mmCIF file of C-alpha atoms in Angstrom:
data_model
loop_
_atom_site.group_PDB
_atom_site.id
_atom_site.type_symbol
_atom_site.label_atom_id
_atom_site.label_comp_id
_atom_site.label_asym_id
_atom_site.label_seq_id
_atom_site.Cartn_x
_atom_site.Cartn_y
_atom_site.Cartn_z
ATOM 1 C CA MET A 205 183.350 264.000 186.109
ATOM 2 C CA SER A 206 180.905 262.362 187.964
ATOM 3 C CA ASN A 207 177.790 263.458 188.553
ATOM 4 C CA VAL A 208 175.961 263.228 192.698
ATOM 5 C CA TYR A 209 172.059 262.502 191.933
ATOM 6 C CA LEU A 210 170.001 264.029 195.458
ATOM 7 C CA ILE A 211 166.599 262.525 194.435
ATOM 8 C CA THR A 212 163.689 262.684 196.516
ATOM 9 C CA GLY A 213 161.295 260.032 196.323
ATOM 10 C CA ALA A 214 163.574 257.998 194.918
ATOM 11 C CA SER A 215 161.641 254.795 196.414
ATOM 12 C CA SER A 216 158.499 255.750 194.190
ATOM 13 C CA ASP A 217 157.861 254.291 190.676
ATOM 14 C CA VAL A 218 159.386 257.033 188.630
ATOM 15 C CA GLY A 219 162.838 257.099 190.856
ATOM 16 C CA CYS A 220 163.611 253.673 190.037
ATOM 17 C CA ALA A 221 162.914 254.384 186.553
ATOM 18 C CA LEU A 222 165.033 257.679 186.576
ATOM 19 C CA ILE A 223 167.850 256.029 188.814
ATOM 20 C CA ARG A 224 167.744 252.732 185.740
ATOM 21 C CA ARG A 225 167.863 256.036 183.401
ATOM 22 C CA LEU A 226 170.942 257.829 184.729
ATOM 23 C CA TRP A 227 173.029 254.927 185.681
ATOM 24 C CA GLN A 228 176.768 255.896 184.301
ATOM 25 C CA PRO A 229 179.936 254.420 186.311
ATOM 26 C CA GLY A 230 181.446 256.960 189.265
ATOM 27 C CA ASP A 231 178.049 258.119 189.572
ATOM 28 C CA VAL A 232 176.864 257.822 193.099
ATOM 29 C CA PHE A 233 172.749 258.283 193.823
ATOM 30 C CA ILE A 234 171.112 259.706 197.309
ATOM 31 C CA ALA A 235 168.428 258.505 197.561
ATOM 32 C CA GLN A 236 165.302 259.529 200.152
ATOM 33 C CA GLY A 237 162.420 257.224 200.358
ATOM 34 C CA ALA A 238 159.590 256.972 203.817
ATOM 35 C CA GLY A 239 158.544 253.549 204.757
ATOM 36 C CA ASP A 240 159.548 251.956 201.139
ATOM 37 C CA LEU A 241 163.183 251.001 200.493
ATOM 38 C CA GLY A 242 162.472 248.022 199.117
ATOM 39 C CA GLY A 243 161.329 249.243 196.211
ATOM 40 C CA LEU A 244 165.601 250.356 196.216
ATOM 41 C CA ALA A 245 166.063 247.086 196.874
ATOM 42 C CA GLY A 246 167.322 245.566 193.264
ATOM 43 C CA LEU A 247 169.163 248.680 192.258
ATOM 44 C CA CYS A 248 171.108 248.497 194.700
ATOM 45 C CA LYS A 249 171.836 245.328 194.082
ATOM 46 C CA GLU A 250 172.672 246.296 190.423
ATOM 47 C CA HIS A 251 175.059 248.897 191.478
ATOM 48 C CA PRO A 252 176.556 248.279 194.344
ATOM 49 C CA GLY A 253 178.384 250.873 196.765
ATOM 50 C CA THR A 254 176.487 253.707 194.737
ATOM 51 C CA ILE A 255 172.977 254.232 195.411
ATOM 52 C CA ARG A 256 172.972 255.572 199.213
ATOM 53 C CA THR A 257 169.555 255.177 201.305
ATOM 54 C CA TYR A 258 167.465 257.302 203.249
ATOM 55 C CA ASP A 259 164.369 256.607 205.314
ATOM 56 C CA VAL A 260 162.887 260.199 205.483
ATOM 57 C CA ASP A 261 159.516 261.208 207.157
ATOM 58 C CA LEU A 262 159.644 264.710 205.800
ATOM 59 C CA THR A 263 156.790 266.332 207.200
ATOM 60 C CA ASN A 264 158.938 265.108 210.236
ATOM 61 C CA GLU A 265 161.129 268.973 210.804
ATOM 62 C CA LYS A 266 164.013 266.996 212.459
ATOM 63 C CA ALA A 267 164.067 264.073 210.440
ATOM 64 C CA LEU A 268 164.442 266.372 207.542
ATOM 65 C CA GLU A 269 167.430 268.641 208.932
ATOM 66 C CA THR A 270 169.399 265.310 210.857
ATOM 67 C CA PHE A 271 168.944 264.065 206.710
ATOM 68 C CA ILE A 272 169.986 267.107 205.477
ATOM 69 C CA ALA A 273 172.890 267.624 207.849
ATOM 70 C CA ASP A 274 174.227 263.403 207.237
ATOM 71 C CA VAL A 275 174.268 264.016 203.880
ATOM 72 C CA GLN A 276 176.192 267.724 204.143
ATOM 73 C CA ALA A 277 178.372 265.271 206.013
ATOM 74 C CA SER A 278 179.283 261.969 204.575
ATOM 75 C CA CYS A 279 178.324 261.989 200.482
ATOM 76 C CA PRO A 280 180.339 264.201 198.157
ATOM 77 C CA ALA A 281 177.653 267.614 197.149
ATOM 78 C CA PRO A 282 175.188 267.286 194.530
ATOM 79 C CA THR A 283 175.188 267.905 191.657
ATOM 80 C CA HIS A 284 171.797 267.107 190.953
ATOM 81 C CA PHE A 285 168.399 267.891 192.817
ATOM 82 C CA VAL A 286 165.237 265.816 191.693
ATOM 83 C CA HIS A 287 162.464 265.846 193.722
ATOM 84 C CA LEU A 288 159.431 264.014 193.208
ATOM 85 C CA PRO A 289 157.024 263.444 197.116
ATOM 86 C CA ALA A 290 153.941 264.273 197.088
ATOM 87 C CA LEU A 291 151.145 262.251 199.006
ATOM 88 C CA ARG A 292 148.543 260.971 196.752
ATOM 89 C CA VAL A 293 145.560 262.700 194.998
ATOM 90 C CA VAL A 294 142.190 262.662 197.479
ATOM 91 C CA ASN A 295 138.949 263.488 195.170
ATOM 92 C CA ALA A 296 136.832 265.529 197.808
ATOM 93 C CA LYS A 297 134.600 268.822 197.529
ATOM 94 C CA PHE A 298 136.134 271.786 199.142
ATOM 95 C CA LYS A 299 133.984 271.906 201.870
ATOM 96 C CA LYS A 300 135.622 268.437 203.218
ATOM 97 C CA PHE A 301 138.657 270.210 202.671
ATOM 98 C CA ASP A 302 141.196 268.564 205.091
ATOM 99 C CA GLU A 303 143.698 270.956 206.478
ATOM 100 C CA GLU A 304 145.993 268.287 208.552
ATOM 101 C CA ARG A 305 146.352 266.764 205.006
ATOM 102 C CA PHE A 306 147.155 269.947 202.996
ATOM 103 C CA GLU A 307 149.712 270.973 205.607
ATOM 104 C CA LYS A 308 151.019 267.368 205.222
ATOM 105 C CA ASP A 309 151.460 267.468 202.226
ATOM 106 C CA LEU A 310 152.793 271.222 201.611
ATOM 107 C CA SER A 311 156.060 269.103 203.968
ATOM 108 C CA VAL A 312 156.029 266.086 201.831
ATOM 109 C CA GLN A 313 155.932 268.532 198.942
ATOM 110 C CA LEU A 314 157.357 272.148 199.094
ATOM 111 C CA ARG A 315 159.043 273.101 202.925
ATOM 112 C CA SER A 316 161.244 270.038 202.194
ATOM 113 C CA ALA A 317 162.017 271.909 199.179
ATOM 114 C CA VAL A 318 162.088 275.114 199.946
ATOM 115 C CA ALA A 319 165.020 273.479 202.754
ATOM 116 C CA LEU A 320 166.698 271.309 200.392
ATOM 117 C CA CYS A 321 167.499 273.761 197.908
ATOM 118 C CA LYS A 322 168.508 276.453 201.196
ATOM 119 C CA ALA A 323 170.890 272.795 201.946
ATOM 120 C CA PHE A 324 172.925 272.408 198.847
ATOM 121 C CA VAL A 325 171.755 274.517 195.719
ATOM 122 C CA PRO A 326 173.979 277.258 197.166
ATOM 123 C CA ALA A 327 176.985 275.107 196.702
ATOM 124 C CA MET A 328 175.481 274.038 192.901
ATOM 125 C CA ALA A 329 176.473 277.834 192.597
ATOM 126 C CA LYS A 330 180.077 277.868 193.295
ATOM 127 C CA ALA A 331 180.720 275.283 191.176
ATOM 128 C CA LYS A 332 179.128 277.523 188.191
ATOM 129 C CA LYS A 333 177.058 274.302 187.469
ATOM 130 C CA GLY A 334 173.880 271.969 188.962
ATOM 131 C CA ARG A 335 170.447 270.853 187.768
ATOM 132 C CA VAL A 336 167.588 270.994 189.918
ATOM 133 C CA LEU A 337 164.349 268.742 188.408
ATOM 134 C CA PHE A 338 160.701 268.775 190.522
ATOM 135 C CA MET A 339 157.662 267.594 189.633
ATOM 136 C CA LEU A 340 154.174 269.210 188.431
ATOM 137 C CA THR A 341 150.759 268.097 186.912
ATOM 138 C CA SER A 342 149.341 268.264 183.852
ATOM 139 C CA TYR A 343 146.435 269.255 186.650
ATOM 140 C CA LEU A 344 148.233 272.564 186.318
ATOM 141 C CA LEU A 345 147.233 273.250 182.772
ATOM 142 C CA GLY A 346 144.336 274.861 181.706
ATOM 143 C CA LEU A 347 141.232 273.630 183.768
ATOM 144 C CA PRO A 348 142.424 271.469 186.494
ATOM 145 C CA PRO A 349 139.952 268.648 188.023
ATOM 146 C CA LYS A 350 137.052 269.159 190.244
ATOM 147 C CA ASN A 351 137.982 268.017 193.423
ATOM 148 C CA THR A 352 141.745 268.760 193.571
ATOM 149 C CA ALA A 353 142.235 271.778 195.217
ATOM 150 C CA ALA A 354 144.423 270.920 198.019
ATOM 151 C CA TYR A 355 147.097 268.857 195.234
ATOM 152 C CA VAL A 356 146.100 271.703 192.501
ATOM 153 C CA MET A 357 147.327 274.373 195.021
ATOM 154 C CA VAL A 358 150.756 272.691 196.548
ATOM 155 C CA LYS A 359 151.671 271.832 193.181
ATOM 156 C CA SER A 360 151.289 275.289 192.849
ATOM 157 C CA ALA A 361 153.224 276.923 194.889
ATOM 158 C CA LEU A 362 156.328 274.106 193.986
ATOM 159 C CA GLY A 363 155.671 275.496 190.611
ATOM 160 C CA GLY A 364 156.137 279.604 192.202
ATOM 161 C CA LEU A 365 159.360 278.177 193.895
ATOM 162 C CA ALA A 366 160.571 276.052 190.428
ATOM 163 C CA LYS A 367 160.126 279.773 188.452
ATOM 164 C CA SER A 368 162.158 281.559 191.693
ATOM 165 C CA LEU A 369 165.000 279.361 191.650
ATOM 166 C CA ALA A 370 165.540 279.808 188.264
ATOM 167 C CA ALA A 371 166.004 283.728 187.750
ATOM 168 C CA ASP A 372 168.357 283.450 191.006
ATOM 169 C CA TYR A 373 169.711 280.728 190.038
ATOM 170 C CA ALA A 374 170.338 281.241 185.765
ATOM 171 C CA PRO A 375 173.514 283.169 186.438
ATOM 172 C CA TYR A 376 175.591 280.988 188.069
ATOM 173 C CA GLY A 377 175.144 277.437 185.899
ATOM 174 C CA VAL A 378 172.342 276.142 187.496
ATOM 175 C CA THR A 379 168.958 275.522 186.375
ATOM 176 C CA VAL A 380 165.667 274.692 187.823
ATOM 177 C CA ASN A 381 162.806 273.227 185.506
ATOM 178 C CA CYS A 382 159.902 271.114 185.505
ATOM 179 C CA VAL A 383 157.976 268.017 183.985
ATOM 180 C CA ALA A 384 154.115 268.295 184.392
ATOM 181 C CA PRO A 385 153.039 264.700 182.897
ATOM 182 C CA SER A 386 148.993 264.123 182.763
ATOM 183 C CA MET A 387 148.154 260.900 184.493
ATOM 184 C CA MET A 388 150.714 258.327 185.243
ATOM 185 C CA GLU A 389 150.049 254.691 185.543
ATOM 186 C CA THR A 390 152.141 253.614 189.011
ATOM 187 C CA LYS A 391 151.404 252.379 192.721
ATOM 188 C CA PHE A 392 150.385 256.282 193.168
ATOM 189 C CA LEU A 393 147.535 255.832 191.924
ATOM 190 C CA ALA A 394 146.163 253.041 194.829
ATOM 191 C CA ASP A 395 143.703 255.646 196.220
ATOM 192 C CA THR A 396 142.236 256.584 192.649
ATOM 193 C CA SER A 397 138.920 255.178 191.308
ATOM 194 C CA ASP A 398 139.360 252.708 188.617
ATOM 195 C CA LEU A 399 136.907 254.708 186.630
ATOM 196 C CA ILE A 400 138.783 258.044 187.318
ATOM 197 C CA VAL A 401 142.087 255.764 186.068
ATOM 198 C CA GLN A 402 140.105 254.772 182.868
ATOM 199 C CA ALA A 403 137.810 258.402 182.154
ATOM 200 C CA SER A 404 141.614 259.431 181.864
ATOM 201 C CA ALA A 405 142.946 257.020 179.434
ATOM 202 C CA GLU A 406 139.717 256.828 177.418
ATOM 203 C CA SER A 407 139.956 260.479 176.929
ATOM 204 C CA ASN A 408 143.376 261.335 176.732
ATOM 205 C CA PRO A 409 143.969 261.537 172.688
ATOM 206 C CA MET A 410 146.970 258.800 172.413
ATOM 207 C CA GLY A 411 143.954 256.553 173.828
ATOM 208 C CA ARG A 412 145.844 256.065 177.099
ATOM 209 C CA ASN A 413 147.527 257.096 180.481
ATOM 210 C CA ALA A 414 151.410 257.990 180.352
ATOM 211 C CA THR A 415 154.069 255.763 182.545
ATOM 212 C CA PRO A 416 157.277 256.167 183.485
ATOM 213 C CA ALA A 417 158.674 255.226 180.414
ATOM 214 C CA ASP A 418 157.195 257.828 178.595
ATOM 215 C CA VAL A 419 158.005 260.973 181.460
ATOM 216 C CA VAL A 420 161.768 259.747 182.689
ATOM 217 C CA PRO A 421 163.515 260.186 179.024
ATOM 218 C CA ALA A 422 162.250 264.526 179.124
ATOM 219 C CA MET A 423 163.564 264.752 183.023
ATOM 220 C CA ALA A 424 166.904 263.095 182.027
ATOM 221 C CA PHE A 425 167.173 265.336 179.456
ATOM 222 C CA LEU A 426 166.168 268.282 181.684
ATOM 223 C CA LEU A 427 168.659 266.842 183.381
ATOM 224 C CA SER A 428 171.533 266.158 181.027
ATOM 225 C CA ASP A 429 174.266 269.066 179.975
ATOM 226 C CA GLU A 430 172.775 269.126 176.802
ATOM 227 C CA ALA A 431 169.542 271.182 178.352
ATOM 228 C CA GLY A 432 171.666 273.484 179.954
ATOM 229 C CA PHE A 433 170.286 276.832 178.497
ATOM 230 C CA ILE A 434 166.747 275.955 179.282
ATOM 231 C CA THR A 435 165.764 277.066 182.454
ATOM 232 C CA GLY A 436 162.152 278.321 184.512
ATOM 233 C CA VAL A 437 160.455 275.776 182.082
ATOM 234 C CA THR A 438 157.416 273.531 182.915
ATOM 235 C CA LEU A 439 157.964 269.957 179.752
ATOM 236 C CA PRO A 440 153.909 269.095 179.430
ATOM 237 C CA ILE A 441 154.258 265.289 179.063
ATOM 238 C CA THR A 442 150.505 264.808 178.277
ATOM 239 C CA GLY A 443 150.001 262.671 175.308
ATOM 240 C CA GLY A 444 148.406 265.754 173.611
ATOM 241 C CA SER A 445 145.961 266.171 176.146
ATOM 242 C CA ALA A 446 146.790 269.343 177.667
ATOM 243 C CA LEU A 447 148.219 271.694 175.160
#
């Protein structure tokens, strides 16, 4: 039976690498990005007709509703949902907490996840099979770095949603899991100081930061049939930096 993957944040480095890893003949990918669909162009060319791209601003409630309605009307029902989007981390002291940016990230990461799960997970439950996977962060494992309150709060809420959904849908064959990578060298770090990136690499027991190639295989496993008895877990992918 073919799989139908709904991937938000699909145009990211991780999203593109995950599609490459997962693709099998007959599968369908519903790939959301926001103003950056060019990153998916190569994949669309490699696999014509199998990747349906959507340019959707997840901070826009109406745009999100339209996206969901279009997927429901014109695409096969998703069997897998992977939620990757997030605003880039901004290191800022709490006294300079940016409420507007925090609300934006809540919409991008959490509110959109709630809306998408409400729309598509019940159908997975009816089919008695489904996979949901969220992207968290190793910042939730032990002591987080200083000056990351907004990012940590949103990711914590997303982790809470995952646990609740895992408990609700386990009887229906739907698994809900998370991965929590340490700092990953992708374009997501564009606003992060080179000194912070270098310090993270030097402090990691393996002497480097993570890459999509380190993270995507674990994601693919949690989305596979073989992981059918694993739900409600957050898998650290940290090179030993968070135990």
